[in-house]
Coordinates of C-alpha atoms in Angstrom, one line a residue:
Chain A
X1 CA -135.5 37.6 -108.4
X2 CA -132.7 39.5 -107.7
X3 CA -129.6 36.8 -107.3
X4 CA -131.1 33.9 -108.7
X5 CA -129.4 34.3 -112.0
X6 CA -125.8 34.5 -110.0
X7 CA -124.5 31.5 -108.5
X8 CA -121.9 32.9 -106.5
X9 CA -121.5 37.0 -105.3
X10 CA -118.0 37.9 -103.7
X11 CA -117.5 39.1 -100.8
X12 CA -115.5 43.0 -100.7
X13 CA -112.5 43.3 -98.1
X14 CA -114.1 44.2 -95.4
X15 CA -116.2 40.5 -95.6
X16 CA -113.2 38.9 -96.0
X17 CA -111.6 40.4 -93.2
X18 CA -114.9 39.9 -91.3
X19 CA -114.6 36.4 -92.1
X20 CA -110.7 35.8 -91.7
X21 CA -110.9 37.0 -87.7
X22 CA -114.5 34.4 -87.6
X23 CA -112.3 31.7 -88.4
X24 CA -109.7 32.7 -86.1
X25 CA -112.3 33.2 -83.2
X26 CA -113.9 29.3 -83.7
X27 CA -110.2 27.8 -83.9
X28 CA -110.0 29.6 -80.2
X29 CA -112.8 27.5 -79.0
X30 CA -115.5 30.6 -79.9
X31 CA -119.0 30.8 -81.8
X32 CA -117.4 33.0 -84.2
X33 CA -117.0 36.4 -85.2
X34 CA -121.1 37.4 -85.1
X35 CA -123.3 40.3 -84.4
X36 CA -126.3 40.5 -82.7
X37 CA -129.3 43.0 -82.8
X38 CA -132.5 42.6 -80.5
X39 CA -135.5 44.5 -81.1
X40 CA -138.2 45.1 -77.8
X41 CA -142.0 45.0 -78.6
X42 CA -144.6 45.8 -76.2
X43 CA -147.1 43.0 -78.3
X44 CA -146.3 39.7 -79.3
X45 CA -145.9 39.1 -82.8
X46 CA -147.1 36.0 -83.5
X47 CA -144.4 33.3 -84.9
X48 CA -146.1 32.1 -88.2
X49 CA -146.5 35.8 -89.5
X50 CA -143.0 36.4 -88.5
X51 CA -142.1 33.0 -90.3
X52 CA -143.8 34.4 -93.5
X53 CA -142.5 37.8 -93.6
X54 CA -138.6 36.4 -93.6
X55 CA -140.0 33.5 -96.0
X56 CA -141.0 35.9 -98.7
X57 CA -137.4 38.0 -97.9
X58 CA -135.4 34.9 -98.7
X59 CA -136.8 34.7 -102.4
X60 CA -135.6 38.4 -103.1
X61 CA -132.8 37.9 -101.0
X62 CA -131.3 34.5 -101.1
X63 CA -128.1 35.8 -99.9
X64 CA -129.4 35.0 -96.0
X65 CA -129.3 31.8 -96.5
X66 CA -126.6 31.2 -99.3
X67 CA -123.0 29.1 -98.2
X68 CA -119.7 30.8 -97.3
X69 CA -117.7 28.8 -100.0
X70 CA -114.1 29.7 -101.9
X71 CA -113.5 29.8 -105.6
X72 CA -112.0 26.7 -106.4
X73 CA -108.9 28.2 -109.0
X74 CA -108.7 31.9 -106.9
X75 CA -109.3 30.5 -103.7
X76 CA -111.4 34.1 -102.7
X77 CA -114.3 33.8 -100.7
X78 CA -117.9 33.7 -102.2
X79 CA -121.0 33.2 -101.3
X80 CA -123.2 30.5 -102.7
X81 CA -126.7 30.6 -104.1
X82 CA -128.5 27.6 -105.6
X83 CA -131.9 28.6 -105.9
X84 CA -133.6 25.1 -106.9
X85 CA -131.9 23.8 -103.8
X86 CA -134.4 24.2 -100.6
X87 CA -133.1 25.4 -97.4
X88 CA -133.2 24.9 -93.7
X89 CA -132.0 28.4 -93.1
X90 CA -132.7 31.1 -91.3
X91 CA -133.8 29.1 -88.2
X92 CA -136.4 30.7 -86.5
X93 CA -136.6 29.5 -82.7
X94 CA -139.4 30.6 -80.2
X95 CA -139.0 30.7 -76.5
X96 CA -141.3 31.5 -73.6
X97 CA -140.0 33.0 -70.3
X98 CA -142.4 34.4 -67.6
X99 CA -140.8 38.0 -67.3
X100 CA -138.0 40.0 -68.6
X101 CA -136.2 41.6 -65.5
X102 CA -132.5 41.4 -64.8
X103 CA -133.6 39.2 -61.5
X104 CA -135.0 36.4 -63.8
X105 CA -131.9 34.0 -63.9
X106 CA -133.9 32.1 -66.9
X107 CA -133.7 34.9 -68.8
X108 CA -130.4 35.8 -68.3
X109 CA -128.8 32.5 -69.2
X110 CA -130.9 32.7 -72.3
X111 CA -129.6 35.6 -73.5
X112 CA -126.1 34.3 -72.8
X113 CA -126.6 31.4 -74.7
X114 CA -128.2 33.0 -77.5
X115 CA -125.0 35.4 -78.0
X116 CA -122.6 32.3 -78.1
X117 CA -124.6 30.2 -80.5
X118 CA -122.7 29.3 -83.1
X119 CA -124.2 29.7 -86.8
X120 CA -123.2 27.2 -89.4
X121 CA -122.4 29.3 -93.0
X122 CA -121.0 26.3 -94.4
X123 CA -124.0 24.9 -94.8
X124 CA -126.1 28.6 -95.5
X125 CA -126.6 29.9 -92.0
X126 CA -125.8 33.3 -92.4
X127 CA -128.4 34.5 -90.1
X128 CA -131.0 33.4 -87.2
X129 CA -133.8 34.4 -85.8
X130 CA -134.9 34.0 -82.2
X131 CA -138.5 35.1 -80.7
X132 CA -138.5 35.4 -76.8
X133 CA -142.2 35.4 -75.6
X134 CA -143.1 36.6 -72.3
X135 CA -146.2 35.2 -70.1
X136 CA -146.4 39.4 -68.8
X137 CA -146.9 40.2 -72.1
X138 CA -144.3 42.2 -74.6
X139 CA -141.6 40.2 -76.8
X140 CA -138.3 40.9 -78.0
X141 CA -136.8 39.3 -81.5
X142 CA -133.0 38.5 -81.6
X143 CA -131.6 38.3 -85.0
X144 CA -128.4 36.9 -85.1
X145 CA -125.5 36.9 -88.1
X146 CA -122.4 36.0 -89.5
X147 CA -120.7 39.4 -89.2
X148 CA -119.0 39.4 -93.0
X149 CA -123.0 39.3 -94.4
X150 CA -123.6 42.6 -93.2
X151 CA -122.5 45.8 -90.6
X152 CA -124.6 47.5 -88.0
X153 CA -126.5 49.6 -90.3
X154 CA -127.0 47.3 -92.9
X155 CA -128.3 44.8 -90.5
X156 CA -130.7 47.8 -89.0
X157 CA -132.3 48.3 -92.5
X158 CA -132.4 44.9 -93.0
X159 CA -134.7 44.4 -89.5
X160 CA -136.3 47.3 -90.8
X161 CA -137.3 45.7 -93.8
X162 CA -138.6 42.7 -91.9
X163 CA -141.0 45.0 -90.3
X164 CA -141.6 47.5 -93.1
X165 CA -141.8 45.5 -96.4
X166 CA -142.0 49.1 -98.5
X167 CA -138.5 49.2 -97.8
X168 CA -137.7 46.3 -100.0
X169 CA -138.3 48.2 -102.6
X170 CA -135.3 50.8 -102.1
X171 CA -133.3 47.8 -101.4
X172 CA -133.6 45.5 -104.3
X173 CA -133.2 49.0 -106.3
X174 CA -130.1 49.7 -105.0
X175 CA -128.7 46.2 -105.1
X176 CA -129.5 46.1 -108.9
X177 CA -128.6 49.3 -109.7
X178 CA -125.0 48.5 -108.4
X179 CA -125.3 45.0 -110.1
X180 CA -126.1 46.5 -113.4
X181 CA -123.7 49.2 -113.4
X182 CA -120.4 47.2 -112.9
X183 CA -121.9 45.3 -115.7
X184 CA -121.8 41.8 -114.3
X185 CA -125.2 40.9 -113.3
X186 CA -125.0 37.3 -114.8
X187 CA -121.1 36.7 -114.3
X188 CA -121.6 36.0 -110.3
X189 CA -118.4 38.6 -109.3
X190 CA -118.3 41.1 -107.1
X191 CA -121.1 42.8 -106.2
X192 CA -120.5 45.3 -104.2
X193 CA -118.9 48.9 -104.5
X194 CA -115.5 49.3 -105.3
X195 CA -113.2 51.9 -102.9
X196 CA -111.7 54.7 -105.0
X197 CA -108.0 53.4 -104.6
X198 CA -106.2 53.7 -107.9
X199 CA -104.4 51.7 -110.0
X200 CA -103.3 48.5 -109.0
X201 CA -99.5 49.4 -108.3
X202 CA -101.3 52.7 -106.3
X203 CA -103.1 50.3 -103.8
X204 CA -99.9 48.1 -103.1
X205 CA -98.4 51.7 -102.3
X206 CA -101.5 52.5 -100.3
X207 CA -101.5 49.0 -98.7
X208 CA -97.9 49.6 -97.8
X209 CA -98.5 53.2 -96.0
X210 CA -101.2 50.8 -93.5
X211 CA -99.3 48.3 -92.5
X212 CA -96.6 51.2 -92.2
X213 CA -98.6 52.5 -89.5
X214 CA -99.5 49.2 -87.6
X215 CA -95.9 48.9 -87.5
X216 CA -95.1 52.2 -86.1
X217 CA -98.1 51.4 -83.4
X218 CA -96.4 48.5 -82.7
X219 CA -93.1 50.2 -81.4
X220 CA -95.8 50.8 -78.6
X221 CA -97.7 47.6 -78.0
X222 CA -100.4 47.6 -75.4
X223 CA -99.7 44.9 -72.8
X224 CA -103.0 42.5 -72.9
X225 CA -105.0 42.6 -70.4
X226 CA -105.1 38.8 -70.3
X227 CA -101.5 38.8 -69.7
X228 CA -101.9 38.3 -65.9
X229 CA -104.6 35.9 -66.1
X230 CA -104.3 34.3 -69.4
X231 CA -106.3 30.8 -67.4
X232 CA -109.6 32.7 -66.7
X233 CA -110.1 33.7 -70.0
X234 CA -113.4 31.5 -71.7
X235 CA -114.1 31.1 -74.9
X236 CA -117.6 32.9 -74.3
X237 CA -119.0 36.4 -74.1
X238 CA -121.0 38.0 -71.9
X239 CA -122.2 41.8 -72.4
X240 CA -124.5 44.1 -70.5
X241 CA -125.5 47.4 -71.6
X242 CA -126.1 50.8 -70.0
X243 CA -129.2 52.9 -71.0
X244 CA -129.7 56.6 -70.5
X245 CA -132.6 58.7 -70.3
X246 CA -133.5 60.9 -72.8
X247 CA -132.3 63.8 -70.3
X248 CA -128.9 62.3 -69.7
X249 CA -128.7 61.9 -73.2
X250 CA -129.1 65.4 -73.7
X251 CA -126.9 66.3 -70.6
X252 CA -123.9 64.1 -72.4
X253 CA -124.2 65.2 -75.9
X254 CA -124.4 68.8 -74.6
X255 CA -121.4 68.1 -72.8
X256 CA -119.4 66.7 -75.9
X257 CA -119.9 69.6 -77.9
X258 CA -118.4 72.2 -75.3
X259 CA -115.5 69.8 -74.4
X260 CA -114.6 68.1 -77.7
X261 CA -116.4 70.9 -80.2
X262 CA -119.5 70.8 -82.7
X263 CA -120.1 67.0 -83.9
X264 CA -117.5 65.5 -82.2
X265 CA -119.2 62.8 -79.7
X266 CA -117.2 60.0 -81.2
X267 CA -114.3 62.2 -79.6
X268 CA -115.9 62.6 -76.5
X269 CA -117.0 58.5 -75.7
X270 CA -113.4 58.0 -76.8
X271 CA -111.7 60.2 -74.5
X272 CA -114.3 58.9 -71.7
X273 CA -114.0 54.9 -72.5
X274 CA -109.9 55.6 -72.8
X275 CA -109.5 57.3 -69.1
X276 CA -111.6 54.3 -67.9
X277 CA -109.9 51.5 -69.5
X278 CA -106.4 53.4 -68.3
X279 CA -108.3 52.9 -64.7
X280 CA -109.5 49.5 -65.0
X281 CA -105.9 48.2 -66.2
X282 CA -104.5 49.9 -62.8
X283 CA -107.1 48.1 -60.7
X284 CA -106.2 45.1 -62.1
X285 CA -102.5 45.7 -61.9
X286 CA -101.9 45.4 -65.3
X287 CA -98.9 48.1 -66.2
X288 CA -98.8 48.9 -69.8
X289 CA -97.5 52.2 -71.1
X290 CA -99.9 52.4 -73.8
X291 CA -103.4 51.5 -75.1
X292 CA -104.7 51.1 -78.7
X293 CA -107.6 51.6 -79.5
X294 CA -109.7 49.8 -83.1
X295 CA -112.4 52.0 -84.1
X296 CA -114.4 51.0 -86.8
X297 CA -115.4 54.3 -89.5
X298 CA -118.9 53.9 -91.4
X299 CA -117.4 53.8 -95.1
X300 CA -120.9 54.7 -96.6
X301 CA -122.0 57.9 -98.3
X302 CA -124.3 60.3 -96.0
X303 CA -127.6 60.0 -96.2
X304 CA -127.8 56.1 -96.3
X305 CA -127.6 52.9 -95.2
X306 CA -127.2 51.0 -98.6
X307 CA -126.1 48.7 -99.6
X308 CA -127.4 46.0 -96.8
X309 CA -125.5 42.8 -97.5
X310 CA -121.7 44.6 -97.1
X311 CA -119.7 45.6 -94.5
X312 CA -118.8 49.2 -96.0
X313 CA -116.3 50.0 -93.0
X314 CA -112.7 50.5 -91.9
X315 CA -110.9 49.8 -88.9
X316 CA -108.9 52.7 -87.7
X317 CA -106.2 52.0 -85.2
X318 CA -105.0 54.9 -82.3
X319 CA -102.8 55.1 -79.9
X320 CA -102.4 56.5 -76.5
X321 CA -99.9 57.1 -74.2
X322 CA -100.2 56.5 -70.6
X323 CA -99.8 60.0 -70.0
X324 CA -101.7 60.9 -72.5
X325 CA -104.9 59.8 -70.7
X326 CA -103.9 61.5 -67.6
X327 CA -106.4 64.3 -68.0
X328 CA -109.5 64.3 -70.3
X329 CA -108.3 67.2 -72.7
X330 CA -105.0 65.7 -73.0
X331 CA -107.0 62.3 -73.8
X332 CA -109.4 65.0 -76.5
X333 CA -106.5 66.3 -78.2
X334 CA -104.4 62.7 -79.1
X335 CA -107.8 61.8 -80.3
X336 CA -108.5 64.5 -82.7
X337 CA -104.7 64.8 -83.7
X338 CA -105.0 61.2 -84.6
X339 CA -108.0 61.5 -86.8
X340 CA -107.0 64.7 -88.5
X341 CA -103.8 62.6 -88.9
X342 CA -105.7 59.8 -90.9
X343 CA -107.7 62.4 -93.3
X344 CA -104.6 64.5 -94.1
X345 CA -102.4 61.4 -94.8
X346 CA -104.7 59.3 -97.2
X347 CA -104.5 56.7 -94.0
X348 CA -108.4 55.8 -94.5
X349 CA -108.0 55.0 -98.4
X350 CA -104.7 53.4 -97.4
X351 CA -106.8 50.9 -94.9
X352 CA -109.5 50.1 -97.7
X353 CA -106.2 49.5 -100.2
X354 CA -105.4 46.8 -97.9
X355 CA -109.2 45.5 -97.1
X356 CA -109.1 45.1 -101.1
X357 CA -105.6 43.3 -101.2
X358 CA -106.5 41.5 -98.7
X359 CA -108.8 39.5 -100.4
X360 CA -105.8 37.9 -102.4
X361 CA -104.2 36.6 -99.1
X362 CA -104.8 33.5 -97.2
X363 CA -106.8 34.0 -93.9
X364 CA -104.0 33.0 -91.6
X365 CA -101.3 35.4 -93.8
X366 CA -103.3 38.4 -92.8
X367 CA -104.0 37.2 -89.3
X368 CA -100.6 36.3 -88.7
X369 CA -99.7 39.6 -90.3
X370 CA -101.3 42.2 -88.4
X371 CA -101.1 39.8 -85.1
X372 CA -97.3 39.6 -85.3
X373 CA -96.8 43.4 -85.7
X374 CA -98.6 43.9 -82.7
X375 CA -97.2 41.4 -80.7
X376 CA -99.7 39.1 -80.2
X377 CA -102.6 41.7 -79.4
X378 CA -104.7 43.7 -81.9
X379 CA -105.5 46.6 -79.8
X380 CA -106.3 46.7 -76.2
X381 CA -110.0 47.6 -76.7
X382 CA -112.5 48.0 -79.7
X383 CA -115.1 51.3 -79.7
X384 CA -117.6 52.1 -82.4
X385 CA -120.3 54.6 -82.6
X386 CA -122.8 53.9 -85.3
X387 CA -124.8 56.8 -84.5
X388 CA -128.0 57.2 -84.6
X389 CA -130.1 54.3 -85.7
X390 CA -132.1 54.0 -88.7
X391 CA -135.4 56.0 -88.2
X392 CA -137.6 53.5 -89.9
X393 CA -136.5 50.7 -86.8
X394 CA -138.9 53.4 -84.8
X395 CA -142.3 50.8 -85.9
X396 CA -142.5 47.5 -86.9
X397 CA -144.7 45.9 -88.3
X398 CA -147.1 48.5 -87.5
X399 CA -145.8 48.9 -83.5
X400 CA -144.1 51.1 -82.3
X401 CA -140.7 49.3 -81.2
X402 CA -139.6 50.2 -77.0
X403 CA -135.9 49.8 -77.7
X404 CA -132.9 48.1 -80.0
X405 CA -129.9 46.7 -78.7
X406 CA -126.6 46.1 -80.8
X407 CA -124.6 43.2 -79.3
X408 CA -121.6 42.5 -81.3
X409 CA -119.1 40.0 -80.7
X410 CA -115.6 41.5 -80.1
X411 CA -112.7 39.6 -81.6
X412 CA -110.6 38.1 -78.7
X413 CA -108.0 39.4 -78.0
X414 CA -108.5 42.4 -77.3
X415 CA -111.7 40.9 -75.7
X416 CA -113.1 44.1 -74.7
X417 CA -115.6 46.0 -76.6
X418 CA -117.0 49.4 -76.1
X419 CA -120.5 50.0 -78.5
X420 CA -122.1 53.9 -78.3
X421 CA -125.6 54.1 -80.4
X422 CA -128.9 56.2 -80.0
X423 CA -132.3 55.3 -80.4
X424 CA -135.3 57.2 -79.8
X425 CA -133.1 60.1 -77.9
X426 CA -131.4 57.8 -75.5
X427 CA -128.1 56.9 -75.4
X428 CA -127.0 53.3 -75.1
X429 CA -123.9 51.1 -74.7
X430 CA -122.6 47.5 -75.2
X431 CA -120.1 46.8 -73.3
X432 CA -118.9 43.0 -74.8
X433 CA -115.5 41.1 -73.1
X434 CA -114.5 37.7 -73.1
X435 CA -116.0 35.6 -69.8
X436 CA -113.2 35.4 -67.2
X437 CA -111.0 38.5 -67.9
X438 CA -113.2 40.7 -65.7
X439 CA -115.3 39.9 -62.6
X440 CA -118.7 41.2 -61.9
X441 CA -117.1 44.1 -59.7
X442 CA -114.1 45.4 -62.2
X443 CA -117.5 45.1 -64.7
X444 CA -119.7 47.3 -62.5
X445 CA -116.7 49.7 -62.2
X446 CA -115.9 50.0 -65.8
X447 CA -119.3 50.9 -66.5
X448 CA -119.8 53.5 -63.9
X449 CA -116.7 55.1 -64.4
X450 CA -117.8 55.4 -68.3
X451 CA -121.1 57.1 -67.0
X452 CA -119.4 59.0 -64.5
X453 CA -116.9 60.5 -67.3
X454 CA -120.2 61.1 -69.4
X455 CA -122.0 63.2 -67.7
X456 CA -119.6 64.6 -66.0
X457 CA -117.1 65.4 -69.4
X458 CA -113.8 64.6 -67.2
Chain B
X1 CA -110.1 85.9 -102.9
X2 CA -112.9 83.5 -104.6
X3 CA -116.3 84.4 -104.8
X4 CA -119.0 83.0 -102.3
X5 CA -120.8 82.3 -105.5
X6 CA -117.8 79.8 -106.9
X7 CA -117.2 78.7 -102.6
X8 CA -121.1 77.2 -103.1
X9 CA -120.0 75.2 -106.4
X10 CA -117.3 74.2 -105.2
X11 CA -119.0 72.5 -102.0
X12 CA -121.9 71.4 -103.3
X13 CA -119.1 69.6 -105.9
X14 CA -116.7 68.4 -103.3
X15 CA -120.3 67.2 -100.5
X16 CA -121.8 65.8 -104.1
X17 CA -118.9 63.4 -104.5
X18 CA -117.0 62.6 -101.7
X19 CA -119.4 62.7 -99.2
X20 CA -123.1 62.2 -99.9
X21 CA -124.9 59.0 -101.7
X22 CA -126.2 60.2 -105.3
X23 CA -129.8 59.7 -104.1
X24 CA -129.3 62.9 -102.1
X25 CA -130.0 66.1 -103.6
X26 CA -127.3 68.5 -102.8
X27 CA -128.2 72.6 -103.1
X28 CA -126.9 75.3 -101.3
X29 CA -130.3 75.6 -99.0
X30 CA -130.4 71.5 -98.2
X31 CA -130.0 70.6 -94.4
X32 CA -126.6 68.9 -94.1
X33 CA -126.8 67.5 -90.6
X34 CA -130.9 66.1 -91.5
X35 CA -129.2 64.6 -94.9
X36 CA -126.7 62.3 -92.7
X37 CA -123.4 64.2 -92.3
X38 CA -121.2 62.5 -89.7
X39 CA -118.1 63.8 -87.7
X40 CA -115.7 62.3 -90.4
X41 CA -117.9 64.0 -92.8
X42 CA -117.0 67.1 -90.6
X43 CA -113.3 66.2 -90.6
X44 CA -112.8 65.7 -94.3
X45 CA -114.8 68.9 -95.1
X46 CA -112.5 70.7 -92.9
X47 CA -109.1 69.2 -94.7
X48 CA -110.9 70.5 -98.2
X49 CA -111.3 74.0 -97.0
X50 CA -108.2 74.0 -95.6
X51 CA -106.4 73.1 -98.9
X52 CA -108.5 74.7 -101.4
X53 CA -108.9 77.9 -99.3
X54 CA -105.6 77.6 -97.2
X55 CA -108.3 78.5 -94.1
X56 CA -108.2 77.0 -91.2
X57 CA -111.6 77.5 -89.5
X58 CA -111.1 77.5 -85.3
X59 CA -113.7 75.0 -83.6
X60 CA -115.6 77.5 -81.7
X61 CA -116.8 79.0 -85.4
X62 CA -118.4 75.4 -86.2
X63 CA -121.7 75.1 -84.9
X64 CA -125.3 74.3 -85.9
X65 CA -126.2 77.2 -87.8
X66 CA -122.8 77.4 -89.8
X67 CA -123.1 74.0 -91.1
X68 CA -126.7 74.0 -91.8
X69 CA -126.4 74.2 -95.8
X70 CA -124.0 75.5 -98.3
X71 CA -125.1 79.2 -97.7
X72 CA -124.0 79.1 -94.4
X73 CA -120.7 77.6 -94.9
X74 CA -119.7 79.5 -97.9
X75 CA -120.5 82.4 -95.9
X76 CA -118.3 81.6 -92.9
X77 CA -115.6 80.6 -95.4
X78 CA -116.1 83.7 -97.3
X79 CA -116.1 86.2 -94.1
X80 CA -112.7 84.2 -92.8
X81 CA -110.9 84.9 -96.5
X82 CA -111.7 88.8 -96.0
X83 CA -109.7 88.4 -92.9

């Protein structure tokens, strides 16, 4: 099997950092830095054959259940395999509600309590598994993880391979391939794909030009959002998510390519989750003369969503002025600036210098690091657009799947979280905060203002 | 002025590399937007024409059928030099 020979497998800088803001999340009293996907059948799968399919994926992947451990001379963060050893991970849960409507109050608290779970990778649970049965018939399968194992679209191969076991295949190719080629299959190091970022003095330079920038950024902090109310805030999340039709979806994405120009929706949800967050901080009386916004950028090569068990992402960090989100083509044009800005300047390989460097320093360095130069906040919200999703998520295990949610924790603060992704020609959104900061009407606002500045492309 | 037949080598080099995973076959007829290109993809293929070609291409000239494949693109890059 694949890892079996390799004790331990590092973790690349995007992992670490991953896992640097999880522990920061559970020392604030929360389950962690984690991610969440849920997949909607219209049958019920039944538990044992669900049991069996991740049984047989935990010999040729061992890495889902393997411990988050350090080095013990380098101090870097590994991950553990001891394949003799048997293990008690992935849990697999089931639970049997009569419906799944928005009116059923048991079914809400579930899914609230099944998003603040903790895990336990200390002890090898990187992932879980949780099937919600329903007496009117359908089910939906919540797989939960520790957010340095894997990103959104490795985690969407990864359910794919659950439900499609010819996609193994591909997968333990790739792994090996990459294994063998940095010629350390039996040493237990790295195994994942190293950034292009030069020599070693050409990184510390890189490093250098992306903390540069947070700094500039910082000149401008956003004003938290908690600042006003810093006693309501809960260590839980709570999300809800907007769905549009397949003719809405069409309506928006027509929309963002005469406003914001050919292939550039990511633009367009930007400039529309921006205005509304400018809106919201009014409402709540919150003054601040500018907002930052973290969006995470798909480090992968086109055309596919290998390797699985890596974050291969980057945080980018933009500003806006207040101003600047008066109008919608004012909001368009600090966008694209901004990200013609990072290209031009090396900015992206200067952020994956640092996600490499920063496996060298402590956890609370970097925290403390990028949390001092923005005084206390990261950025005032956190978007990401992943897309499309994977086409093979379409059918599993021979069904054809009714929807897929992503539900990703957002690191508090900001709190706020802003998630754009397609399947099966609809549009969806996540929209994650922190319990407390917003009540049920500011919530309802934020998302119809979102859908309003959709469809409407002001 | 280069050549639309050196424009095509040079994307399919520059998409080859820097943009698309080895397990995809990059010629000048392959569908770029089926293969998985992205907006960033977008936004660093526009930086390389920029400095290899010193163009810079207006918005309103990227669309669908321009960024289909190769052919299409060294075409619109070709037609923009003459200008």
């Amino acid at each position: 099997m694949l890892f079996k020979k390799n004790k331990r497998i590092n973790l690349n800088g995007m992992d670490c950092l991953l896992m640097a803001f999880d522990y920061h999340m559970r020392k604030n009293g929360f389950a962690g830095n984690l991610a969440q996907m849920v997949l909607g059948l219209p049958i019920q799968i039944r538990e044992s054959e669900f049991a069996d399919r991740i049984s047989s994926l935990m010999d040729q992947f061992p890495i889902i259940h393997a411990v988050s451990k350090r080095h013990f001379f380098s101090r870097l963060p590994c991950w553990e395999i001891n394949p003799e050893q048997p293990s008690a991970f992935p849990r697999i849960t089931a639970y049997h509600l009569e419906e799944k409507t928005e009116e059923n109050p048991e079914f809400k608290t579930l899914r609230k309590k099944l998003f603040n779970l903790p895990l336990q990778p200390g002890k090898g649970e990187q992932i879980r598994f949780d099937l919600v049965y329903f007496n009117k018939g359908g089910m939906e399968i919540y797989m939960t993880w520790v957010h340095a194992l894997m990103d959104a679209h490795g985690a969407e191969y990864f359910l794919s391979m659950i439900g499609n076991p010819d996609l193994v295949k591909e997968a333990l190719i790739s792994e090996s391939s990459r294994m063998a080629a940095s010629g350390r299959v039996n040493s237990g190091s790295d195994n994942h794909p190293k950034p292009k970022t030069g020599s070693a003095d050409d990184k510390w330079k890189k490093a250098k030009q992306s903390f540069d920038h947070i700094d500039e950024i910082a000149l401008n902090p956003p004003v938290s959002i908690l600042s006003k109310f810093p006693e309501k805030a809960k260590p839980l999340q709570e999300y809800t998510i907007i769905s549009f039709s397949q003719e809405e979806t069409k309506i928006i994405l027509d929309l963002a390519r005469k406003r914001c120009g050919f292939f550039n929706e990511s633009t367009y949800f930007a400039a529309s989750t921006m205005r509304e967050l400018k809106q919201l901080y009014q409402k709540k009386g919150v003054a601040s003369n500018n907002y930052v916004l973290s969006l995470p950028v798909n480090l992968r090569k086109k055309g596919t969503h290998l390797p699985v068990f890596s974050n291969q992402s980057t945080s980018l960090l933009y500003s806006f002025s207040s101003e600047s989100l008066e109008d919608f083509d004012s909001a368009v044009r600090h966008f694209k600036e901004q990200t013609q800005r990072v290209i031009k300047t090396g900015l992206l390989d200067a952020n994956v210098a640092v996600m490499e460097i920063s496996k060298f320093l402590p956890t609370w360095f970097y925290i403390r690091k990028v949390r001092q130069a923005m005084k206390g906040e990261i950025a005032s919200i956190v978007m990401a657009n992943p897309g499309t999703m994977y086409s093979r998520l379409s059918e599993f295990i021979g069904t054809k799947v009714d929807y897929v949610r992503h539900m990703p924790a957002i690191i508090a603060p900001p709190g706020i979280g802003v998630l754009f992704y397609q399947f099966a020609g609809r549009l969806n959104i996540t929209f994650v905060y922190t319990e407390g900061i917003l009540s049920p009407e500011e919530t309802n606002g934020f998302q119809l203002g979102i859908r309003t500045h959709l469809l409407n492309g002001k | 002025m280069v050549q639309i037949e050196q424009i095509k080598e040079q994307l399919i080099f520059f998409l080859h590399n820097e943009i698309f995973d080895p397990s995809i076959q990059i010629n000048a007829d392959t569908d770029l937007l089926e293969s998985g290109f992205d907006s960033f993809s977008l936004v660093k293929l526009l930086v390389f024409i920029e400095k290899q070609y010193s163009l810079q291409v207006p918005e309103d000239k990227l669309t669908e059928d321009t960024l289909r494949n190769v052919n299409r693109l060294s075409e619109m890059i070709y037609a923009f030099q003459e200008k």
